[in-house]
Coordinates of C-alpha atoms and ligand atoms in Angstrom, one line a residue:
X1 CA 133.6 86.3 -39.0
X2 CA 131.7 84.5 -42.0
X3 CA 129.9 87.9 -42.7
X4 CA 133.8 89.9 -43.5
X5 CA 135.1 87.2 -45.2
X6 CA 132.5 86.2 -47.7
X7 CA 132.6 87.4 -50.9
X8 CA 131.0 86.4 -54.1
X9 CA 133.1 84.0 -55.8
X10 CA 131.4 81.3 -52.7
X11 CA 128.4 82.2 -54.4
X12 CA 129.2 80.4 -57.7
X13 CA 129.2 77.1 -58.5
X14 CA 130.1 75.0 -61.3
X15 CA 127.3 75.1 -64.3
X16 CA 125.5 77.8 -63.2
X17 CA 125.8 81.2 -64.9
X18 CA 128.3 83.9 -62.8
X19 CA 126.0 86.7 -61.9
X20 CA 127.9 87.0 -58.6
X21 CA 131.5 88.0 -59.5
X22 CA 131.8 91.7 -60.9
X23 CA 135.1 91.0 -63.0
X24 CA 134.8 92.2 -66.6
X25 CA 133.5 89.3 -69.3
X26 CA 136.3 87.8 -71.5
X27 CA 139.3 89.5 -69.4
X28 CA 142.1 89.4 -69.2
X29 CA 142.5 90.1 -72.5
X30 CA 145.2 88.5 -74.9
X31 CA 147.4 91.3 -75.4
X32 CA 148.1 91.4 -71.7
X33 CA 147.8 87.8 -71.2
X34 CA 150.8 87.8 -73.3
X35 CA 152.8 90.6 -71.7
X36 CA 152.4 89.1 -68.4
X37 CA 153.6 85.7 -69.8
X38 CA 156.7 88.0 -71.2
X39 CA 157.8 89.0 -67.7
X40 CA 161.4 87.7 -66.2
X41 CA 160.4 86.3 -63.2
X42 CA 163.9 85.3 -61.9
X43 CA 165.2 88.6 -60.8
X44 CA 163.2 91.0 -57.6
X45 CA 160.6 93.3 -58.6
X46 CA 161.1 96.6 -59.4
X47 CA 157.9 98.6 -58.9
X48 CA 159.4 102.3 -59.9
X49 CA 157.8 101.9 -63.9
X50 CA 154.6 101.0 -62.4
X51 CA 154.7 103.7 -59.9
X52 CA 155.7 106.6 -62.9
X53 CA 153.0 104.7 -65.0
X54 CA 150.2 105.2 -62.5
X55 CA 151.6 108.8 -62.0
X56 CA 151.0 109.6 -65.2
X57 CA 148.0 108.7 -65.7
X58 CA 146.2 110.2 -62.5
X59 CA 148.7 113.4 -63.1
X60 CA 149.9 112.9 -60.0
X61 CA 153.5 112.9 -58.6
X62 CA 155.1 109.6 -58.1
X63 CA 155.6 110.0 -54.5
X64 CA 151.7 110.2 -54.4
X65 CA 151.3 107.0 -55.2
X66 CA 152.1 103.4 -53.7
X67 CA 151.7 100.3 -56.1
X68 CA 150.4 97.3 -53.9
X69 CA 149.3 93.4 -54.1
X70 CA 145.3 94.7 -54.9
X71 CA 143.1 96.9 -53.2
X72 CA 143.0 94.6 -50.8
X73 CA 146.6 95.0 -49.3
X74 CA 146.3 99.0 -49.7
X75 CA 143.4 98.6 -46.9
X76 CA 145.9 96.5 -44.5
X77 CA 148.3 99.3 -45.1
X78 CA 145.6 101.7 -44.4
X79 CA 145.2 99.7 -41.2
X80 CA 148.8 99.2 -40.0
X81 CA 150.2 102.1 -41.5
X82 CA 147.8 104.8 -39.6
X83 CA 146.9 104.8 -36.1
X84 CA 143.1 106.2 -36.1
X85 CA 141.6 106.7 -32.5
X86 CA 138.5 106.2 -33.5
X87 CA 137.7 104.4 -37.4
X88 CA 134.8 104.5 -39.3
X89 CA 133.2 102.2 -42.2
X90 CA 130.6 103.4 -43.9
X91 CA 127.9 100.5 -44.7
X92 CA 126.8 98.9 -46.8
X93 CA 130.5 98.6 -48.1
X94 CA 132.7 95.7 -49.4
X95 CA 133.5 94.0 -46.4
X96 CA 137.8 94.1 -46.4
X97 CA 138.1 97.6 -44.9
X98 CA 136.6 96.9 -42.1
X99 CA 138.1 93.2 -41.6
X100 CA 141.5 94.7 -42.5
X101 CA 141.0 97.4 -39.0
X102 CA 139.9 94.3 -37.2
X103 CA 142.6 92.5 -38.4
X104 CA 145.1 95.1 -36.8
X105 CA 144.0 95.6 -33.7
X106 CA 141.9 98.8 -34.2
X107 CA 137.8 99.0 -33.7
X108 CA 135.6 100.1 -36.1
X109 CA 132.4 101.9 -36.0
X110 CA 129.9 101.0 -38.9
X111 CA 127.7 104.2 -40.1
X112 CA 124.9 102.7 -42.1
X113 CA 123.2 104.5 -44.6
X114 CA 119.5 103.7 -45.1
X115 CA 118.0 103.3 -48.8
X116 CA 118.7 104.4 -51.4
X117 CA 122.4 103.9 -49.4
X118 CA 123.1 107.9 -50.6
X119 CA 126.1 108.8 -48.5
X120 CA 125.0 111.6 -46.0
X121 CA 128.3 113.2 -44.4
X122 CA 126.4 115.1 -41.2
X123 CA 126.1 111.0 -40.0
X124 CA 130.0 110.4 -39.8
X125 CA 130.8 111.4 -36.0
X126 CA 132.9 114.3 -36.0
X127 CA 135.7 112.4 -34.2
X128 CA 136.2 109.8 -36.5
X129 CA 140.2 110.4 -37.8
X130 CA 140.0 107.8 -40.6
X131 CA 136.8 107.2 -42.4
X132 CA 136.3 104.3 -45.4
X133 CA 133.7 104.8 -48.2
X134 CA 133.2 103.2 -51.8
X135 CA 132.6 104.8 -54.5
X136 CA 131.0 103.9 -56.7
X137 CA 130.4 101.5 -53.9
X138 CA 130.4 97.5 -53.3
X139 CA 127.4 96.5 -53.5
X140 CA 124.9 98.9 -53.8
X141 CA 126.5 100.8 -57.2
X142 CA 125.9 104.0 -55.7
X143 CA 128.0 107.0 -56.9
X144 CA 128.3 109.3 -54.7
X145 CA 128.8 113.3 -55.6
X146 CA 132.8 114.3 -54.9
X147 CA 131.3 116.9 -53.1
X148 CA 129.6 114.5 -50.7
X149 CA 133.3 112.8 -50.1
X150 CA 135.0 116.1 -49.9
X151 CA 132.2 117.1 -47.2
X152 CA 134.3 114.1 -45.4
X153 CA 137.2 116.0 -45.3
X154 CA 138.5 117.7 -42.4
X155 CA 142.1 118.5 -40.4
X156 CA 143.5 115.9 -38.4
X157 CA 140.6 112.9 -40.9
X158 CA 142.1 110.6 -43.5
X159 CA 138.7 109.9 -46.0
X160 CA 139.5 106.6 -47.4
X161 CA 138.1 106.2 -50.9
X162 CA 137.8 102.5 -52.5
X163 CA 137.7 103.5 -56.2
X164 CA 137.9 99.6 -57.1
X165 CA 134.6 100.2 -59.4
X166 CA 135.6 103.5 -60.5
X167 CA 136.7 102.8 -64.0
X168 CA 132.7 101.3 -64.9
X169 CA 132.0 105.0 -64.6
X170 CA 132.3 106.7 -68.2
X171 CA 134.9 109.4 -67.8
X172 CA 135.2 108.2 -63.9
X173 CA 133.2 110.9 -63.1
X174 CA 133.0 111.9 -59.2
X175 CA 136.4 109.6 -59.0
X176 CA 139.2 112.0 -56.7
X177 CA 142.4 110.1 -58.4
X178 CA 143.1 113.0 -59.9
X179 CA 142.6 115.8 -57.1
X180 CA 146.0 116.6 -55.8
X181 CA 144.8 119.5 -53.6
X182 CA 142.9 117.0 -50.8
X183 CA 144.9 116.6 -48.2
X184 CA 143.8 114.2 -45.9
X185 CA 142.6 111.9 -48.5
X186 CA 143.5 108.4 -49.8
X187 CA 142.0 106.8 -53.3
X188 CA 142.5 103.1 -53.6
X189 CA 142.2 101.9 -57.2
X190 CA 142.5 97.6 -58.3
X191 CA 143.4 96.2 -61.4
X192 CA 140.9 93.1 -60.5
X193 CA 137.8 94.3 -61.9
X194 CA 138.3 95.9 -65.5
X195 CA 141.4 93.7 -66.4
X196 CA 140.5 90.1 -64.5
X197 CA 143.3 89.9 -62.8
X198 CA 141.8 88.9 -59.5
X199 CA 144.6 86.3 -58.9
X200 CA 147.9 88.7 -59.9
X201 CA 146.9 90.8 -56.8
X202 CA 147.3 94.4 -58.5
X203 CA 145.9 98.3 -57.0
X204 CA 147.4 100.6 -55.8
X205 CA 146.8 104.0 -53.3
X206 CA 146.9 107.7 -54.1
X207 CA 147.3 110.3 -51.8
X208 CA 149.7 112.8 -50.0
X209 CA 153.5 111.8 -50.0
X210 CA 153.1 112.2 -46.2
X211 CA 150.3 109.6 -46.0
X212 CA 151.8 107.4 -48.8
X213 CA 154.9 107.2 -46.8
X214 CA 153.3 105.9 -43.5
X215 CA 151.4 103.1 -45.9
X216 CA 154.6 102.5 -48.0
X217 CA 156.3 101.9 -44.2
X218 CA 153.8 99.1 -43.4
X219 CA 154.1 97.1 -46.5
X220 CA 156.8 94.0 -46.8
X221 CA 159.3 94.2 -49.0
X222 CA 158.9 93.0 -52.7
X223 CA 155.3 92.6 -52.0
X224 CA 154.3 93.5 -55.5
X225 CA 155.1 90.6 -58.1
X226 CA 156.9 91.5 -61.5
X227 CA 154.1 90.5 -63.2
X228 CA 151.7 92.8 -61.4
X229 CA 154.1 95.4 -61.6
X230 CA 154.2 95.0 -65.1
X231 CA 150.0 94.8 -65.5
X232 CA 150.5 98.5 -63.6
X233 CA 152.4 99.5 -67.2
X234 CA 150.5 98.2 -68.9
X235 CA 147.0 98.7 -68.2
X236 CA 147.7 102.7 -67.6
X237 CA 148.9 102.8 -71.6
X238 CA 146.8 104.9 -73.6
X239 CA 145.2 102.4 -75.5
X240 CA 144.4 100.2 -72.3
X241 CA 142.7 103.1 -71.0
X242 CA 140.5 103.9 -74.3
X243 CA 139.4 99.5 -74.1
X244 CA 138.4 100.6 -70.4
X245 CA 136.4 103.8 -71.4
X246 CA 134.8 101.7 -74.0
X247 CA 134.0 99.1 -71.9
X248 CA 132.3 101.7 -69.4
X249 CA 129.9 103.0 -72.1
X250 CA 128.6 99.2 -73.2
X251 CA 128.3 99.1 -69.4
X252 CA 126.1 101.4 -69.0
X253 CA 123.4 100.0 -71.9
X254 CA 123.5 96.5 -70.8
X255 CA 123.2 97.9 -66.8
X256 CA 119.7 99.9 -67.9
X257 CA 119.0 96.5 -69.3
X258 CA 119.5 94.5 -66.4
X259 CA 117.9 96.9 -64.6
X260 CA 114.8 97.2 -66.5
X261 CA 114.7 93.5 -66.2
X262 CA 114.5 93.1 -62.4
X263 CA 112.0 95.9 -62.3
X264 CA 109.8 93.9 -64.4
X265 CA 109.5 91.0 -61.8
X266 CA 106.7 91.4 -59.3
X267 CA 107.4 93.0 -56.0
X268 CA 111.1 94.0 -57.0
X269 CA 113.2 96.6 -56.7
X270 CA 116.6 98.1 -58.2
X271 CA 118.5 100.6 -56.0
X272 CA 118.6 103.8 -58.3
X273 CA 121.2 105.2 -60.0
X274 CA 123.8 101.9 -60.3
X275 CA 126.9 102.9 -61.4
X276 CA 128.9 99.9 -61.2
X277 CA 129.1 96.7 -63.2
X278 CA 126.6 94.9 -61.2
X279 CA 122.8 96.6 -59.2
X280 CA 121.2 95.5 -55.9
X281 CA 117.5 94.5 -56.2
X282 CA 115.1 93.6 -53.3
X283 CA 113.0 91.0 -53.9
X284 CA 110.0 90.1 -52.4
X285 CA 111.3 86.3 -50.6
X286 CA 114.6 85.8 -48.6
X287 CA 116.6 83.8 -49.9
X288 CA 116.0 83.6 -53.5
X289 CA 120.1 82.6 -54.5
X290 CA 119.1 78.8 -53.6
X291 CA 116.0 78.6 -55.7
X292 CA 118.0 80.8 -58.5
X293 CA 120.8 78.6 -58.3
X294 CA 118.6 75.7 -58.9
X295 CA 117.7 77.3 -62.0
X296 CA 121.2 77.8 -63.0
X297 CA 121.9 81.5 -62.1
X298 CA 124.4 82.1 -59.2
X299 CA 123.4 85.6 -57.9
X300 CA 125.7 87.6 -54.6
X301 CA 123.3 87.4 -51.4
X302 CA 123.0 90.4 -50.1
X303 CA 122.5 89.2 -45.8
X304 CA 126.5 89.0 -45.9
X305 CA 126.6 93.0 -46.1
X306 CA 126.0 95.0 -42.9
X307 CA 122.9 96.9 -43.7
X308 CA 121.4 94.6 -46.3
X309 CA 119.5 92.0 -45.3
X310 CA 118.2 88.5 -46.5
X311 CA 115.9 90.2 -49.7
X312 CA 119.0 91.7 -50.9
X313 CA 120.4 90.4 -53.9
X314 CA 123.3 91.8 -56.3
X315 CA 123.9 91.0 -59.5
X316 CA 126.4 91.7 -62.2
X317 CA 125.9 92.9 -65.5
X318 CA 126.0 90.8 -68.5
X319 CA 124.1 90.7 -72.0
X320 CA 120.7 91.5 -71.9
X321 CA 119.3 88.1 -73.1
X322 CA 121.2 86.6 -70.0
X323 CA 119.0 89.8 -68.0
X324 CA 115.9 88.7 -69.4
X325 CA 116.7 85.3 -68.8
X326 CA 118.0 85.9 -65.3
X327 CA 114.2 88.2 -64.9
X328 CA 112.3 85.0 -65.9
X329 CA 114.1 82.6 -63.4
X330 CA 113.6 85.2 -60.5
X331 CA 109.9 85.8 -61.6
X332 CA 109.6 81.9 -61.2
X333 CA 111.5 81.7 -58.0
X334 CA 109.3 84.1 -56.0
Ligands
LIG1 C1 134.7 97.5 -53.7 C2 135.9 96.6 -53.8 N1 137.1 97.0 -53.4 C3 138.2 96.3 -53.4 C4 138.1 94.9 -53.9 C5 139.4 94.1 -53.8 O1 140.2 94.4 -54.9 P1 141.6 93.7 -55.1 O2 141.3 92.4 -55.9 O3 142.3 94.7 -55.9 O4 142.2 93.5 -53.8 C6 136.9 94.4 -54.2 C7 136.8 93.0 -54.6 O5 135.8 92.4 -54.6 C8 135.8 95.2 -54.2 O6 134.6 94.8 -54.5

Protein backbone atom coordinates (compact mmCIF):
# COMPACT_ATOMS: atom_id res chain seq x y z
CA UNK A 1 0.00 0.00 0.00
CA UNK A 2 3.20 2.45 0.33
CA UNK A 3 2.72 3.37 -3.41
CA UNK A 4 -1.38 5.01 -2.52
CA UNK A 5 -0.54 6.43 0.39
CA UNK A 6 2.67 8.44 -0.34
CA UNK A 7 2.43 11.77 -1.07
CA UNK A 8 4.85 14.53 -1.19
CA UNK A 9 5.03 16.12 2.06
CA UNK A 10 7.33 12.51 3.00
CA UNK A 11 9.47 13.89 0.59
CA UNK A 12 10.55 17.01 2.51
CA UNK A 13 12.69 17.29 5.14
CA UNK A 14 13.73 19.89 7.46
CA UNK A 15 16.44 22.49 5.82
CA UNK A 16 16.00 21.50 2.50
CA UNK A 17 14.09 23.74 0.02
CA UNK A 18 10.13 22.37 -0.63
CA UNK A 19 10.07 21.60 -4.24
CA UNK A 20 7.80 18.58 -3.43
CA UNK A 21 4.60 20.14 -1.98
CA UNK A 22 2.43 22.02 -4.69
CA UNK A 23 0.68 24.49 -2.06
CA UNK A 24 0.83 28.13 -3.02
CA UNK A 25 4.10 30.23 -1.50
CA UNK A 26 3.22 32.45 1.41
CA UNK A 27 -0.55 31.06 1.86
CA UNK A 28 -2.71 31.25 3.70
CA UNK A 29 -2.74 34.65 3.50
CA UNK A 30 -3.45 37.08 6.44
CA UNK A 31 -6.82 38.27 5.61
CA UNK A 32 -8.04 34.77 5.82
CA UNK A 33 -5.82 33.69 8.47
CA UNK A 34 -7.74 36.15 10.43
CA UNK A 35 -11.24 35.28 9.31
CA UNK A 36 -10.65 31.77 10.23
CA UNK A 37 -9.31 32.80 13.69
CA UNK A 38 -12.90 34.97 13.80
CA UNK A 39 -14.98 31.81 13.62
CA UNK A 40 -17.29 30.56 16.69
CA UNK A 41 -16.29 27.29 17.11
CA UNK A 42 -18.59 26.35 20.04
CA UNK A 43 -21.78 25.94 18.16
CA UNK A 44 -22.36 22.87 14.97
CA UNK A 45 -21.45 23.85 11.58
CA UNK A 46 -23.70 25.18 9.30
CA UNK A 47 -22.46 24.48 5.77
CA UNK A 48 -25.68 26.18 3.81
CA UNK A 49 -23.35 29.84 3.23
CA UNK A 50 -20.68 27.80 1.91
CA UNK A 51 -22.84 25.78 -0.20
CA UNK A 52 -24.77 29.28 -1.75
CA UNK A 53 -21.15 30.71 -1.89
CA UNK A 54 -19.73 27.94 -4.05
CA UNK A 55 -23.03 28.11 -6.03
CA UNK A 56 -22.42 31.29 -7.01
CA UNK A 57 -19.40 31.32 -8.07
CA UNK A 58 -19.55 28.09 -10.43
CA UNK A 59 -23.25 29.45 -11.43
CA UNK A 60 -24.57 26.51 -10.42
CA UNK A 61 -27.59 25.64 -8.27
CA UNK A 62 -26.96 24.86 -4.66
CA UNK A 63 -28.28 21.49 -4.85
CA UNK A 64 -25.33 20.90 -7.35
CA UNK A 65 -23.00 21.21 -5.02
CA UNK A 66 -21.82 19.29 -1.74
CA UNK A 67 -19.14 21.13 0.54
CA UNK A 68 -16.81 18.38 2.03
CA UNK A 69 -13.53 17.93 4.46
CA UNK A 70 -11.05 18.40 1.02
CA UNK A 71 -10.96 16.68 -2.18
CA UNK A 72 -9.96 13.99 -0.48
CA UNK A 73 -13.31 13.11 1.35
CA UNK A 74 -15.41 13.96 -1.90
CA UNK A 75 -13.49 10.78 -3.48
CA UNK A 76 -14.56 8.50 -0.37
CA UNK A 77 -17.98 9.75 -1.10
CA UNK A 78 -17.47 9.07 -4.69
CA UNK A 79 -16.54 5.64 -3.47
CA UNK A 80 -19.27 4.86 -0.90
CA UNK A 81 -21.89 6.90 -2.24
CA UNK A 82 -21.95 5.08 -5.95
CA UNK A 83 -21.89 1.52 -6.59
CA UNK A 84 -19.81 1.28 -9.99
CA UNK A 85 -19.61 -2.46 -11.48
CA UNK A 86 -16.64 -1.96 -12.88
CA UNK A 87 -14.27 1.54 -11.82
CA UNK A 88 -11.65 3.07 -13.62
CA UNK A 89 -8.50 5.36 -12.73
CA UNK A 90 -6.85 6.88 -15.21
CA UNK A 91 -2.91 6.83 -14.54
CA UNK A 92 -0.71 8.52 -13.88
CA UNK A 93 -3.21 10.26 -11.34
CA UNK A 94 -2.86 11.43 -7.68
CA UNK A 95 -3.04 8.33 -5.91
CA UNK A 96 -6.50 8.98 -3.37
CA UNK A 97 -9.08 8.05 -5.95
CA UNK A 98 -8.04 4.93 -6.49
CA UNK A 99 -7.03 4.19 -2.59
CA UNK A 100 -10.47 5.68 -1.65
CA UNK A 101 -12.37 2.54 -4.29
CA UNK A 102 -10.03 0.26 -2.53
CA UNK A 103 -10.74 1.53 0.57
CA UNK A 104 -14.55 0.59 0.02
CA UNK A 105 -14.63 -2.51 -1.09
CA UNK A 106 -14.79 -1.84 -4.95
CA UNK A 107 -11.79 -2.86 -7.66
CA UNK A 108 -10.31 -0.61 -9.75
CA UNK A 109 -8.88 -0.83 -13.13
CA UNK A 110 -5.84 1.52 -13.93
CA UNK A 111 -5.78 2.87 -17.68
CA UNK A 112 -2.33 4.20 -18.20
CA UNK A 113 -1.65 6.67 -20.56
CA UNK A 114 1.85 6.65 -22.19
CA UNK A 115 3.92 10.01 -22.69
CA UNK A 116 3.23 12.77 -23.04
CA UNK A 117 0.28 11.23 -20.48
CA UNK A 118 -2.43 13.10 -23.14
CA UNK A 119 -5.71 11.51 -22.10
CA UNK A 120 -7.01 9.37 -25.05
CA UNK A 121 -10.86 8.41 -24.35
CA UNK A 122 -11.09 5.28 -27.06
CA UNK A 123 -8.62 3.47 -24.04
CA UNK A 124 -11.38 3.74 -21.24
CA UNK A 125 -13.31 0.25 -21.63
CA UNK A 126 -16.71 0.91 -22.67
CA UNK A 127 -18.12 -0.74 -19.51
CA UNK A 128 -16.44 1.18 -17.07
CA UNK A 129 -19.73 3.10 -15.01
CA UNK A 130 -17.45 5.50 -13.00
CA UNK A 131 -14.29 6.71 -14.44
CA UNK A 132 -11.59 9.23 -12.38
CA UNK A 133 -9.28 11.63 -14.25
CA UNK A 134 -7.27 14.93 -13.17
CA UNK A 135 -7.26 17.72 -14.79
CA UNK A 136 -5.02 19.57 -14.95
CA UNK A 137 -3.68 16.40 -13.56
CA UNK A 138 -1.38 15.24 -10.37
CA UNK A 139 1.62 14.89 -11.40
CA UNK A 140 2.18 15.13 -14.81
CA UNK A 141 0.42 18.96 -15.21
CA UNK A 142 -1.34 17.92 -18.21
CA UNK A 143 -4.50 19.77 -19.26
CA UNK A 144 -6.53 18.01 -20.92
CA UNK A 145 -9.15 19.51 -23.75
CA UNK A 146 -12.99 19.49 -22.07
CA UNK A 147 -13.73 17.83 -25.21
CA UNK A 148 -11.45 14.99 -24.39
CA UNK A 149 -13.34 14.61 -20.79
CA UNK A 150 -16.79 15.10 -22.36
CA UNK A 151 -15.69 12.26 -24.94
CA UNK A 152 -15.86 10.27 -21.33
CA UNK A 153 -19.31 10.92 -21.08
CA UNK A 154 -21.85 8.38 -21.73
CA UNK A 155 -25.54 7.03 -20.22
CA UNK A 156 -25.42 4.93 -17.33
CA UNK A 157 -20.94 6.55 -16.67
CA UNK A 158 -20.16 8.99 -13.85
CA UNK A 159 -16.67 10.89 -15.29
CA UNK A 160 -15.09 11.96 -12.18
CA UNK A 161 -13.06 15.08 -12.61
CA UNK A 162 -10.34 16.07 -9.82
CA UNK A 163 -10.16 19.86 -10.52
CA UNK A 164 -7.76 20.20 -7.35
CA UNK A 165 -5.13 22.17 -9.76
CA UNK A 166 -7.69 23.82 -11.74
CA UNK A 167 -7.39 27.27 -10.37
CA UNK A 168 -3.29 27.40 -11.57
CA UNK A 169 -4.96 27.58 -14.99
CA UNK A 170 -5.58 31.43 -16.04
CA UNK A 171 -9.26 31.74 -16.57
CA UNK A 172 -9.51 27.80 -15.52
CA UNK A 173 -9.69 27.03 -18.93
CA UNK A 174 -10.85 23.40 -19.96
CA UNK A 175 -12.26 23.28 -16.06
CA UNK A 176 -16.28 21.75 -16.35
CA UNK A 177 -17.36 23.55 -12.80
CA UNK A 178 -19.34 25.60 -14.63
CA UNK A 179 -21.08 23.13 -17.28
CA UNK A 180 -24.48 22.43 -15.88
CA UNK A 181 -25.70 20.53 -18.99
CA UNK A 182 -23.31 17.21 -18.21
CA UNK A 183 -25.10 14.78 -16.74
CA UNK A 184 -23.22 12.12 -15.53
CA UNK A 185 -20.46 14.16 -14.44
CA UNK A 186 -18.78 15.03 -11.04
CA UNK A 187 -16.03 18.02 -10.64
CA UNK A 188 -14.13 17.89 -7.37
CA UNK A 189 -12.51 21.18 -6.52
CA UNK A 190 -9.97 21.79 -2.93
CA UNK A 191 -9.25 24.73 -1.18
CA UNK A 192 -5.62 23.10 -0.24
CA UNK A 193 -3.61 24.21 -3.01
CA UNK A 194 -4.26 28.02 -3.93
CA UNK A 195 -5.21 28.97 -0.20
CA UNK A 196 -2.72 26.53 1.98
CA UNK A 197 -5.09 25.20 3.82
CA UNK A 198 -4.00 21.59 3.59
CA UNK A 199 -4.72 21.00 7.38
CA UNK A 200 -8.57 22.73 7.44
CA UNK A 201 -9.65 19.87 5.17
CA UNK A 202 -11.71 22.12 2.56
CA UNK A 203 -13.26 21.00 -1.35
CA UNK A 204 -16.07 20.31 -2.36
CA UNK A 205 -18.13 18.28 -5.46
CA UNK A 206 -20.25 19.65 -8.34
CA UNK A 207 -22.54 17.74 -10.21
CA UNK A 208 -26.24 16.71 -10.74
CA UNK A 209 -28.57 17.08 -7.69
CA UNK A 210 -29.24 13.28 -8.28
CA UNK A 211 -25.56 12.41 -7.94
CA UNK A 212 -24.83 15.05 -5.26
CA UNK A 213 -27.52 13.46 -3.20
CA UNK A 214 -26.10 9.79 -3.31
CA UNK A 215 -22.56 11.52 -2.18
CA UNK A 216 -24.24 13.88 0.31
CA UNK A 217 -25.97 10.33 1.78
CA UNK A 218 -22.50 8.79 2.34
CA UNK A 219 -20.95 11.66 4.21
CA UNK A 220 -21.17 11.89 8.34
CA UNK A 221 -22.79 14.38 9.77
CA UNK A 222 -21.04 17.79 10.63
CA UNK A 223 -18.21 16.52 8.68
CA UNK A 224 -17.27 20.03 7.48
CA UNK A 225 -15.65 22.27 10.32
CA UNK A 226 -16.91 25.93 10.81
CA UNK A 227 -13.86 27.09 9.92
CA UNK A 228 -13.68 25.29 6.62
CA UNK A 229 -17.08 26.22 6.05
CA UNK A 230 -16.26 29.63 6.49
CA UNK A 231 -12.75 29.36 4.16
CA UNK A 232 -15.69 28.16 1.42
CA UNK A 233 -17.10 32.00 1.96
CA UNK A 234 -14.53 33.32 1.86
CA UNK A 235 -12.20 32.16 -0.71
CA UNK A 236 -15.25 32.30 -3.42
CA UNK A 237 -15.48 36.34 -2.69
CA UNK A 238 -14.80 38.40 -5.57
CA UNK A 239 -11.66 39.67 -4.48
CA UNK A 240 -10.32 36.09 -3.38
CA UNK A 241 -10.96 34.96 -6.78
CA UNK A 242 -9.10 38.08 -8.56
CA UNK A 243 -5.71 37.07 -5.77
CA UNK A 244 -6.27 33.47 -7.43
CA UNK A 245 -6.37 34.63 -11.12
CA UNK A 246 -3.44 36.72 -10.38
CA UNK A 247 -1.64 34.13 -8.87
CA UNK A 248 -2.29 31.86 -12.05
CA UNK A 249 -0.75 34.34 -14.43
CA UNK A 250 2.82 34.79 -12.17
CA UNK A 251 2.33 30.99 -12.45
CA UNK A 252 2.60 30.62 -15.60
CA UNK A 253 6.14 32.84 -16.05
CA UNK A 254 7.89 31.30 -13.28
CA UNK A 255 6.51 27.61 -14.63
CA UNK A 256 8.27 28.48 -18.31
CA UNK A 257 11.09 29.24 -16.09
CA UNK A 258 11.34 26.18 -14.23
CA UNK A 259 10.87 24.54 -17.20
CA UNK A 260 13.49 26.06 -19.29
CA UNK A 261 15.66 25.22 -16.36
CA UNK A 262 15.36 21.40 -16.35
CA UNK A 263 15.58 21.37 -20.10
CA UNK A 264 18.91 22.87 -19.76
CA UNK A 265 20.34 19.85 -17.73
CA UNK A 266 21.83 17.17 -19.82
CA UNK A 267 19.71 14.23 -20.79
CA UNK A 268 16.40 15.86 -19.27
CA UNK A 269 13.22 16.15 -20.06
CA UNK A 270 9.91 18.26 -19.14
CA UNK A 271 6.57 16.77 -20.03
CA UNK A 272 4.99 19.45 -22.47
CA UNK A 273 2.46 21.68 -21.86
CA UNK A 274 2.50 21.80 -17.66
CA UNK A 275 -0.36 23.44 -16.47
CA UNK A 276 -0.18 23.07 -12.94
CA UNK A 277 2.01 24.60 -10.21
CA UNK A 278 4.59 22.12 -10.42
CA UNK A 279 6.18 19.88 -14.08
CA UNK A 280 7.51 16.27 -14.33
CA UNK A 281 10.99 15.95 -15.84
CA UNK A 282 12.88 12.61 -16.63
CA UNK A 283 16.13 12.60 -15.88
CA UNK A 284 18.72 10.63 -17.00
CA UNK A 285 19.62 8.43 -13.26
CA UNK A 286 17.02 6.85 -10.94
CA UNK A 287 16.85 8.11 -8.04
CA UNK A 288 18.13 11.58 -8.21
CA UNK A 289 15.76 12.93 -4.86
CA UNK A 290 18.64 11.35 -2.50
CA UNK A 291 21.53 13.01 -4.20
CA UNK A 292 19.23 16.37 -4.55
CA UNK A 293 18.36 16.24 -1.13
CA UNK A 294 21.88 16.09 -0.21
CA UNK A 295 22.17 19.23 -1.86
CA UNK A 296 19.31 20.79 -0.12
CA UNK A 297 16.46 20.51 -2.66
CA UNK A 298 13.59 18.02 -1.65
CA UNK A 299 11.99 17.10 -5.13
CA UNK A 300 8.42 14.47 -5.36
CA UNK A 301 9.83 10.97 -6.75
CA UNK A 302 7.96 10.09 -9.40
CA UNK A 303 8.27 5.68 -8.91
CA UNK A 304 5.30 6.24 -6.24
CA UNK A 305 2.82 7.04 -9.33
CA UNK A 306 1.51 4.12 -11.38
CA UNK A 307 2.95 4.72 -14.73
CA UNK A 308 6.03 6.77 -13.81
CA UNK A 309 8.86 5.17 -12.97
CA UNK A 310 12.22 5.70 -10.95
CA UNK A 311 13.58 8.79 -13.60
CA UNK A 312 10.52 10.52 -12.84
CA UNK A 313 10.76 13.51 -10.82
CA UNK A 314 8.07 16.47 -10.08
CA UNK A 315 8.73 19.57 -8.98
CA UNK A 316 6.86 22.63 -7.94
CA UNK A 317 7.18 25.97 -9.15
CA UNK A 318 8.91 28.59 -7.29
CA UNK A 319 11.09 31.83 -8.26
CA UNK A 320 13.24 31.36 -10.96
CA UNK A 321 16.60 31.84 -9.15
CA UNK A 322 15.39 28.83 -6.85
CA UNK A 323 14.83 27.06 -10.77
CA UNK A 324 18.22 27.84 -11.83
CA UNK A 325 19.47 26.90 -8.64
CA UNK A 326 17.48 23.73 -8.45
CA UNK A 327 19.00 23.15 -12.55
CA UNK A 328 22.57 23.39 -11.17
CA UNK A 329 22.10 20.88 -8.23
CA UNK A 330 20.36 18.32 -10.72
CA UNK A 331 23.12 18.97 -13.34
CA UNK A 332 25.64 18.01 -10.52
CA UNK A 333 23.61 15.14 -9.27
CA UNK A 334 23.59 13.17 -12.59
C1 LIG B 1 -4.70 16.17 -7.66
C2 LIG B 1 -5.08 16.27 -6.22
N1 LIG B 1 -6.36 16.14 -5.87
C3 LIG B 1 -6.74 16.22 -4.59
C4 LIG B 1 -5.82 16.44 -3.59
C5 LIG B 1 -6.29 16.45 -2.17
O1 LIG B 1 -6.88 17.66 -1.90
P1 LIG B 1 -7.50 17.94 -0.46
O2 LIG B 1 -6.41 18.45 0.42
O3 LIG B 1 -8.54 18.98 -0.75
O4 LIG B 1 -8.08 16.68 0.04
C6 LIG B 1 -4.49 16.56 -3.88
C7 LIG B 1 -3.49 16.76 -2.81
O5 LIG B 1 -2.31 16.53 -2.98
C8 LIG B 1 -4.10 16.46 -5.24
O6 LIG B 1 -2.82 16.57 -5.60
Amino acid sequence: MTLLTHHGDRDVTPGTIDLAVNVRPGTPPEWLRERLASVDVSRYPDTGPATDAVAARHRRRTDEVLVTAGAAEAFTLVARGLAPRRAVVIAPQFTEPERALRAAGHAADVVVLDEPFVLEPRLVPADADLVIVGNPTNPTSVLHPAEAIRALVRPGRVVVVDEAFADCVPGERHSLAGLRDLTGVIVVRSLTKTWGLAGLRVGYALGAPDLIARLAAAQPHWAVSSPAAEACVACCSPQALDEASGWARALSHDRAALAGALSGVPGTTVVPGAAASFVLARVPVVDVWQPLRLRGFAVRRGDTFRGLGRQWIRVAVRSPETSSALARALAESI
